[in-house]
Amino acid sequence: MMYSLTVFENLINKMWLGVPSQDKMEIRSCLPKLLLAHHKTLPYFIRNKLCKVIVDIGRQDWPMFYHDFFTNILQLIQSPVTTPLGLIMLKTTSEELACPREDLSVARKEELRKLLLDQVQTVLGLLTGILETVWDKHSVTAATPPPSPTSGESGDLLSNLLQSPSSAKLLNQPIPILDAESEYICSLALECLAHLFSWIPLSASITPSLLTTIFHFARFGCDIRARKMASVNGSSQNCVLGQERGRLGVLAMSCINELMSKNCVPMEFEEYLLRMFQQTFYLLQKITKDNNAHTVKSRLEELDERSEVLQELRLLLMCSQEQERRSVELRGAWKQKGGNGMKGCLSCSYIEKFTDFLRLFVSVHLRRIESYSQFPVVEFLTLLFKYTFHQPTHEGYFSCLDIWTLFLDYLTSKIKSRLGDKEAVLNRYEDALVLLLTEVLNRIQFRYNQAQLEELDDETLDDDQQTEWQRYLRQSLEVVAKVMELLPTHAFSTLFPVLQDNLDVYLGLQQFIVTSGSGHRLNITAENDCRRLHCSLRDLSSLLQAVGRLAEYFIGDVFAARFSDALTVVERLVKVTLYGSQIKLYNIETAVPSVLKPDLIDVHAQSLAALQAYSHWLAQYCSEAHRQNTQQFVTLISTTMDAVTPLISTKVQDKLLLSACHLLVSLATTVRPVFLISIPAVQKVFNRITDASAQRLVDKAQVLVCRALSNILLLPWPNLPENEQQWPVRSINHTSLISALSRDYRNLKPNAVASQRKMPLDDTKVIIHQTLSVLEDIVENISGESTKSRQICYHSLQESVQVSLALFPAFIHQSDVTDEMLSFFLTLFRGLRVQMGVPFTEQIIQTFLNMFTREQLAESILHEGSTGCRVVEKFLKILQVVVQEPGQVFKPFLPSIIALCMEQVYPIIAERPSPDVKAELFELLFRTLHHNWRFFFKSTVLASVQRGIAEEQMENEPQFSAIMQAFGQSFLQPDIHLFKQNLFYLETLNTKQKLYHKKIFRTTMLFQFVNVLLQVLVHKSHDLLQEEIGIAIYNMASVDFDGFFAAFLPEFLTSCDGVDANQKNVLGRNFKMDRDLPSFTQNVHRLVNDLRYYRLCNDSLPPGTVKL
């Protein structure tokens, strides 16, 4: 039967136009009869497929040829026997007709939507009636339960939220126990409502009565008592019913969230919104109503639907053998739902739906609701606070932290826009924010939250390259930072004492260090003491990150006001880093080395990272100290260097070594104290790095240290005039530094490399890699600095650059080496091309152009894989820098560069499906046009003054045409990223240079491009770019609207195959001659949709069909 229905589905959706009228009538008559006769006995998937096929007929024929289609659905819903079937038909109709697929014309889509909107009021009335009837019927028969011990807890808060005692009383009524059929009908009705709300506008059709009814059903999700009552007496059927009741709550919340997600709210609907919020927060109060934290968390766990499955299991395990079999099935369901802990899918849980509601409320509606005096925002925050910190899962907690982040962002922007009311706003929310801050800080500490934190995975990386623990900490610290921005004094006074407590433990470890035969050992061995130390060290690491995250709130305008707090923090951090380095905790033996040693290393690394975060504060202090000549600042920097220097060693773990290197870079680059170079500890680092016999650090650390040492010598000292910068001495020292770093590299001779080498090739490659990675980093970090710094830098590098150019031809067939050399030259061109001078730059470019012959390019692109492609891409990037250079210096290279692109590179990559090299090539072509427009269009004064009389003189026309043709060809290829990039380039050239208006483009290319873009839309090959393509077509057509409407459009339609002459005329008539962007693009998309629809219809007609 499923096969037969699939045949009918294809017939209706693809061939209906060619089916004889008599056959259509028979199908329209037979299928509904079949459904009505057998809907109770058919398997649900067959029944649903049959409903879908009947709705497909309605999509084609209602109301003209199938006038009673919708009437039949309404009648099914109204008849008690067929209500479920009618609701399934209604939901399917909403899904298929409100947002139909592309196999309908735009006119038909609009007609169906209008027809459905006309029925909305009737449908909503029917659904309201069904839900109210079920509720009222079962409420009457429900036994009145005895008063519960907590029934009097609604109190003032509930009155505040609901404003009227009658509403509170109504919502406090006991939830009825529904039978299975009623549950099923209500769930179908709520599913229908959820889909209807996704597309109908907010209007008077959505009545207060309907909203109240939905909220009644939302209570099923948060009232555990009703579900427990269904689970008594060991009845497996009742147990399943309990789960269904939870599902009713989820479906009701889905309806509410569909309404909440609409940002555009009519004025007359705002009162409804307020009522919805009041009723939802009544539910929130019910969920969190208990003052006992354990009870609230238990309640939330029970509301999580997987907890329900567990409860079912427990009940069923006590039942008979028949029920034992059912429990096995449930175990399977539990595994499918992610039964390994609480980290499975939460998609259906009531709690997740409720969290979605809260997120929508805060992000979309808070700003409009907050102004209502009858809505108590502070009380809402109290409930949100309890809800957040009693979440049963980590994902739920993360979601709630996101909501708080949204709220804090809203508060921050509100204060910035109303600075006069800042104090009033802050006073209103101060207590809530301080409470939030304290609790978030407690949640990241093992001292208060060990059980939960130990569940977090700190090994597996997610898509953002962070572990679950890192994500937990980062999101928590973001909330702390946002509270700090609003309440700096409170935040600091809350955080610093906690940090101090953990620091005292860490600093007190020295007394437990004893000397053993193999070195130093930490004399803490008792299991309980080790566990407590582990927790304290983990907490200290987290709190150090928190202190570092708050560094930005001590600088700028508030530097002086918060100076003393910041100084206290920095002094403590300096003390801690020095302490760790002096007693070498990172090398100490411990009772539990697999746990405590990583903890000690992490604390040391985090203290360095936190101190680095205060580098901007230190820089501001440096400028103040320069005026006051304070010894305090000198001591801070010197002590910091004493802490850093011992860590710059191959004997130190990488994590700690890199933290020390990054801190050194920040001191040299951001702080830049004049006396840094004279500190003995810094001179020790200089000596270590330039000593040829010293063991080299790991690559990343070596690069960072060399960058720091170079910046100490190259960067200008702040607050000092030019004549006090000591450039001559610093230049000599920098030359010595670079000379020492490139010693082995400069000894490489091109001839020796090319002939039989004295040194193995691998060793040569290592020297090239190690040297160029350091030199490239030094140049990259100096590229944005003053001219004097760049001059000194190039002077030191000059010999190494010449060696690189001499070595380049010898390694042209070693793509890995060529790649590194080109990276170095690219960085040189970007940062030091002025310092290199014109003659040498020309020599480099000419060398490259000579080396990259067509054969060499083909070898790199086609035979050397990704490394070879990277080499060509780097070469093209260098040429991009060249063509962007202003002035006439490099203009003589333009013909050679264009020839290289169009005659050598483009033919190799044009037909390759791989995107390699293409993006860089087209960027080079775009830069060539954009920065060298006069190379193609000689603009004269006369042309600009008398624009209507004189056209711009065109030069190098063949090259321009070839470049444009390449852009056009790229739009026929499947790579969406290249398509988007090139479309952007064309639009930019039109915005800046009026590309589409140029005579050559207007007369020979314009409508070719429009044709290609329209064909792309018709073939749906780049559907994600519909909007961008529509705008580009408009910008091209707007150059000559008359030509577009009179010549291009008829010609385009004439060339379209798969449609007959009459259909082409209809398409042409429907394309209105609107000249504004929104209407024009709408017409373009209508043309594309209807053209596809006509082709679909014509393909479905049997051969020989006569078309009228």
PDB file of C-alpha atoms in Angstrom, residues 961-1103:
ATOM      1  CA  SER A 961      37.935  41.606 -21.542  1.00  0.00           C
ATOM      2  CA  ALA A 962      39.906  38.466 -20.618  1.00  0.00           C
ATOM      3  CA  ILE A 963      39.684  39.303 -16.904  1.00  0.00           C
ATOM      4  CA  MET A 964      35.926  39.908 -17.115  1.00  0.00           C
ATOM      5  CA  GLN A 965      35.445  36.679 -19.045  1.00  0.00           C
ATOM      6  CA  ALA A 966      37.313  34.802 -16.298  1.00  0.00           C
ATOM      7  CA  PHE A 967      34.968  36.331 -13.696  1.00  0.00           C
ATOM      8  CA  GLY A 968      31.973  35.275 -15.804  1.00  0.00           C
ATOM      9  CA  GLN A 969      33.280  31.716 -16.128  1.00  0.00           C
ATOM     10  CA  SER A 970      33.735  31.471 -12.359  1.00  0.00           C
ATOM     11  CA  PHE A 971      29.965  31.926 -11.912  1.00  0.00           C
ATOM     12  CA  LEU A 972      29.384  28.687 -13.824  1.00  0.00           C
ATOM     13  CA  GLN A 973      31.402  26.620 -11.355  1.00  0.00           C
ATOM     14  CA  PRO A 974      30.003  24.878  -8.268  1.00  0.00           C
ATOM     15  CA  ASP A 975      32.311  26.451  -5.632  1.00  0.00           C
ATOM     16  CA  ILE A 976      29.957  28.690  -3.614  1.00  0.00           C
ATOM     17  CA  HIS A 977      32.768  30.486  -1.742  1.00  0.00           C
ATOM     18  CA  LEU A 978      34.452  31.537  -5.000  1.00  0.00           C
ATOM     19  CA  PHE A 979      31.071  32.594  -6.405  1.00  0.00           C
ATOM     20  CA  LYS A 980      30.348  34.779  -3.375  1.00  0.00           C
ATOM     21  CA  GLN A 981      33.836  36.304  -3.393  1.00  0.00           C
ATOM     22  CA  ASN A 982      33.759  37.170  -7.106  1.00  0.00           C
ATOM     23  CA  LEU A 983      30.235  38.582  -6.963  1.00  0.00           C
ATOM     24  CA  PHE A 984      31.413  40.828  -4.109  1.00  0.00           C
ATOM     25  CA  TYR A 985      34.432  41.934  -6.201  1.00  0.00           C
ATOM     26  CA  LEU A 986      32.226  42.909  -9.162  1.00  0.00           C
ATOM     27  CA  GLU A 987      29.820  44.808  -6.903  1.00  0.00           C
ATOM     28  CA  THR A 988      32.759  46.615  -5.250  1.00  0.00           C
ATOM     29  CA  LEU A 989      34.197  47.622  -8.636  1.00  0.00           C
ATOM     30  CA  ASN A 990      30.776  48.974  -9.590  1.00  0.00           C
ATOM     31  CA  THR A 991      30.413  50.902  -6.316  1.00  0.00           C
ATOM     32  CA  LYS A 992      33.919  52.397  -6.474  1.00  0.00           C
ATOM     33  CA  GLN A 993      34.628  52.616 -10.202  1.00  0.00           C
ATOM     34  CA  LYS A 994      31.157  52.424 -11.873  1.00  0.00           C
ATOM     35  CA  LEU A 995      32.167  49.202 -13.661  1.00  0.00           C
ATOM     36  CA  TYR A 996      28.651  48.414 -14.953  1.00  0.00           C
ATOM     37  CA  HIS A 997      28.380  51.889 -16.484  1.00  0.00           C
ATOM     38  CA  LYS A 998      31.551  51.621 -18.610  1.00  0.00           C
ATOM     39  CA  LYS A 999      30.775  51.461 -22.318  1.00  0.00           C
ATOM     40  CA  ILE A1000      32.675  48.201 -22.928  1.00  0.00           C
ATOM     41  CA  PHE A1001      30.872  46.460 -20.056  1.00  0.00           C
ATOM     42  CA  ARG A1002      27.478  47.980 -20.850  1.00  0.00           C
ATOM     43  CA  THR A1003      27.498  47.098 -24.538  1.00  0.00           C
ATOM     44  CA  THR A1004      29.266  43.721 -24.650  1.00  0.00           C
ATOM     45  CA  MET A1005      29.087  42.113 -21.176  1.00  0.00           C
ATOM     46  CA  LEU A1006      26.253  43.477 -19.058  1.00  0.00           C
ATOM     47  CA  PHE A1007      23.412  41.239 -20.175  1.00  0.00           C
ATOM     48  CA  GLN A1008      25.696  38.216 -20.464  1.00  0.00           C
ATOM     49  CA  PHE A1009      26.388  38.550 -16.739  1.00  0.00           C
ATOM     50  CA  VAL A1010      22.672  39.070 -15.966  1.00  0.00           C
ATOM     51  CA  ASN A1011      21.850  35.967 -18.034  1.00  0.00           C
ATOM     52  CA  VAL A1012      24.426  33.852 -16.189  1.00  0.00           C
ATOM     53  CA  LEU A1013      23.178  35.027 -12.780  1.00  0.00           C
ATOM     54  CA  LEU A1014      19.546  34.328 -13.699  1.00  0.00           C
ATOM     55  CA  GLN A1015      20.471  30.838 -14.921  1.00  0.00           C
ATOM     56  CA  VAL A1016      22.248  30.203 -11.603  1.00  0.00           C
ATOM     57  CA  LEU A1017      19.023  31.120  -9.769  1.00  0.00           C
ATOM     58  CA  VAL A1018      16.929  28.905 -12.042  1.00  0.00           C
ATOM     59  CA  HIS A1019      19.225  25.914 -11.549  1.00  0.00           C
ATOM     60  CA  LYS A1020      19.342  26.467  -7.756  1.00  0.00           C
ATOM     61  CA  SER A1021      23.067  25.686  -7.748  1.00  0.00           C
ATOM     62  CA  HIS A1022      23.918  28.509  -5.318  1.00  0.00           C
ATOM     63  CA  ASP A1023      20.678  28.907  -3.396  1.00  0.00           C
ATOM     64  CA  LEU A1024      22.390  30.260  -0.272  1.00  0.00           C
ATOM     65  CA  LEU A1025      23.314  33.385  -2.252  1.00  0.00           C
ATOM     66  CA  GLN A1026      19.821  34.162  -3.585  1.00  0.00           C
ATOM     67  CA  GLU A1027      19.712  37.588  -1.968  1.00  0.00           C
ATOM     68  CA  GLU A1028      23.195  38.663  -3.126  1.00  0.00           C
ATOM     69  CA  ILE A1029      22.511  37.462  -6.685  1.00  0.00           C
ATOM     70  CA  GLY A1030      19.179  39.328  -6.788  1.00  0.00           C
ATOM     71  CA  ILE A1031      20.865  42.594  -5.708  1.00  0.00           C
ATOM     72  CA  ALA A1032      23.661  42.157  -8.300  1.00  0.00           C
ATOM     73  CA  ILE A1033      21.092  41.578 -11.074  1.00  0.00           C
ATOM     74  CA  TYR A1034      19.291  44.747  -9.971  1.00  0.00           C
ATOM     75  CA  ASN A1035      22.508  46.812  -9.981  1.00  0.00           C
ATOM     76  CA  MET A1036      23.348  45.581 -13.485  1.00  0.00           C
ATOM     77  CA  ALA A1037      19.834  46.074 -14.842  1.00  0.00           C
ATOM     78  CA  SER A1038      19.551  49.571 -13.306  1.00  0.00           C
ATOM     79  CA  VAL A1039      22.297  50.778 -15.682  1.00  0.00           C
ATOM     80  CA  ASP A1040      19.820  50.373 -18.540  1.00  0.00           C
ATOM     81  CA  PHE A1041      16.325  49.526 -17.289  1.00  0.00           C
ATOM     82  CA  ASP A1042      14.776  50.314 -20.682  1.00  0.00           C
ATOM     83  CA  GLY A1043      17.124  47.871 -22.407  1.00  0.00           C
ATOM     84  CA  PHE A1044      16.513  45.259 -19.710  1.00  0.00           C
ATOM     85  CA  PHE A1045      12.701  45.360 -20.005  1.00  0.00           C
ATOM     86  CA  ALA A1046      12.488  45.938 -23.763  1.00  0.00           C
ATOM     87  CA  ALA A1047      15.312  43.761 -25.099  1.00  0.00           C
ATOM     88  CA  PHE A1048      16.941  41.492 -22.525  1.00  0.00           C
ATOM     89  CA  LEU A1049      13.869  40.051 -20.781  1.00  0.00           C
ATOM     90  CA  PRO A1050      12.021  39.023 -23.995  1.00  0.00           C
ATOM     91  CA  GLU A1051      15.289  37.596 -25.387  1.00  0.00           C
ATOM     92  CA  PHE A1052      15.960  35.684 -22.136  1.00  0.00           C
ATOM     93  CA  LEU A1053      12.431  34.206 -22.175  1.00  0.00           C
ATOM     94  CA  THR A1054      12.719  33.305 -25.864  1.00  0.00           C
ATOM     95  CA  SER A1055      15.919  31.381 -25.146  1.00  0.00           C
ATOM     96  CA  CYS A1056      14.342  29.448 -22.238  1.00  0.00           C
ATOM     97  CA  ASP A1057      13.647  25.845 -23.150  1.00  0.00           C
ATOM     98  CA  GLY A1058      11.025  23.653 -21.493  1.00  0.00           C
ATOM     99  CA  VAL A1059       8.247  26.293 -21.607  1.00  0.00           C
ATOM    100  CA  ASP A1060       5.775  27.083 -24.393  1.00  0.00           C
ATOM    101  CA  ALA A1061       5.045  30.467 -25.981  1.00  0.00           C
ATOM    102  CA  ASN A1062       1.959  31.144 -23.870  1.00  0.00           C
ATOM    103  CA  GLN A1063       3.854  30.427 -20.635  1.00  0.00           C
ATOM    104  CA  LYS A1064       6.652  32.735 -21.763  1.00  0.00           C
ATOM    105  CA  ASN A1065       4.101  35.495 -22.332  1.00  0.00           C
ATOM    106  CA  VAL A1066       2.669  34.941 -18.837  1.00  0.00           C
ATOM    107  CA  LEU A1067       6.169  35.087 -17.333  1.00  0.00           C
ATOM    108  CA  GLY A1068       6.884  38.326 -19.200  1.00  0.00           C
ATOM    109  CA  ARG A1069       3.556  39.920 -18.147  1.00  0.00           C
ATOM    110  CA  ASN A1070       4.068  38.958 -14.498  1.00  0.00           C
ATOM    111  CA  PHE A1071       7.478  40.676 -14.409  1.00  0.00           C
ATOM    112  CA  LYS A1072       6.306  44.169 -13.471  1.00  0.00           C
ATOM    113  CA  MET A1073       8.385  47.143 -14.579  1.00  0.00           C
ATOM    114  CA  ASP A1074       9.247  48.204 -11.039  1.00  0.00           C
ATOM    115  CA  ARG A1075      12.528  50.069 -10.693  1.00  0.00           C
ATOM    116  CA  ASP A1076      13.035  50.007  -6.923  1.00  0.00           C
ATOM    117  CA  LEU A1077      15.288  47.329  -5.419  1.00  0.00           C
ATOM    118  CA  PRO A1078      12.776  45.377  -3.220  1.00  0.00           C
ATOM    119  CA  SER A1079      10.099  45.149  -5.938  1.00  0.00           C
ATOM    120  CA  PHE A1080      12.601  44.318  -8.688  1.00  0.00           C
ATOM    121  CA  THR A1081      14.279  41.500  -6.747  1.00  0.00           C
ATOM    122  CA  GLN A1082      10.849  40.156  -5.766  1.00  0.00           C
ATOM    123  CA  ASN A1083       9.954  40.068  -9.475  1.00  0.00           C
ATOM    124  CA  VAL A1084      13.223  38.270 -10.269  1.00  0.00           C
ATOM    125  CA  HIS A1085      12.530  35.559  -7.693  1.00  0.00           C
ATOM    126  CA  ARG A1086       8.934  35.264  -8.920  1.00  0.00           C
ATOM    127  CA  LEU A1087      10.181  34.814 -12.503  1.00  0.00           C
ATOM    128  CA  VAL A1088      12.654  32.126 -11.399  1.00  0.00           C
ATOM    129  CA  ASN A1089      10.068  30.257  -9.291  1.00  0.00           C
ATOM    130  CA  ASP A1090       7.391  30.293 -12.003  1.00  0.00           C
ATOM    131  CA  LEU A1091       9.839  29.296 -14.737  1.00  0.00           C
ATOM    132  CA  ARG A1092      10.865  26.244 -12.676  1.00  0.00           C
ATOM    133  CA  TYR A1093       7.187  25.488 -11.974  1.00  0.00           C
ATOM    134  CA  TYR A1094       6.221  25.597 -15.665  1.00  0.00           C
ATOM    135  CA  ARG A1095       9.109  23.318 -16.575  1.00  0.00           C
ATOM    136  CA  LEU A1096       8.042  20.874 -13.872  1.00  0.00           C
ATOM    137  CA  CYS A1097       4.460  20.888 -15.187  1.00  0.00           C
ATOM    138  CA  ASN A1098       5.534  20.463 -18.808  1.00  0.00           C
ATOM    139  CA  ASP A1099       7.882  17.603 -17.965  1.00  0.00           C
ATOM    140  CA  SER A1100       5.013  15.794 -16.269  1.00  0.00           C
ATOM    141  CA  LEU A1101       2.662  15.939 -19.277  1.00  0.00           C
ATOM    142  CA  PRO A1102       2.385  12.761 -21.390  1.00  0.00           C
ATOM    143  CA  PRO A1103       3.888  12.971 -24.906  1.00  0.00           C
TER     144      PRO A1103
END
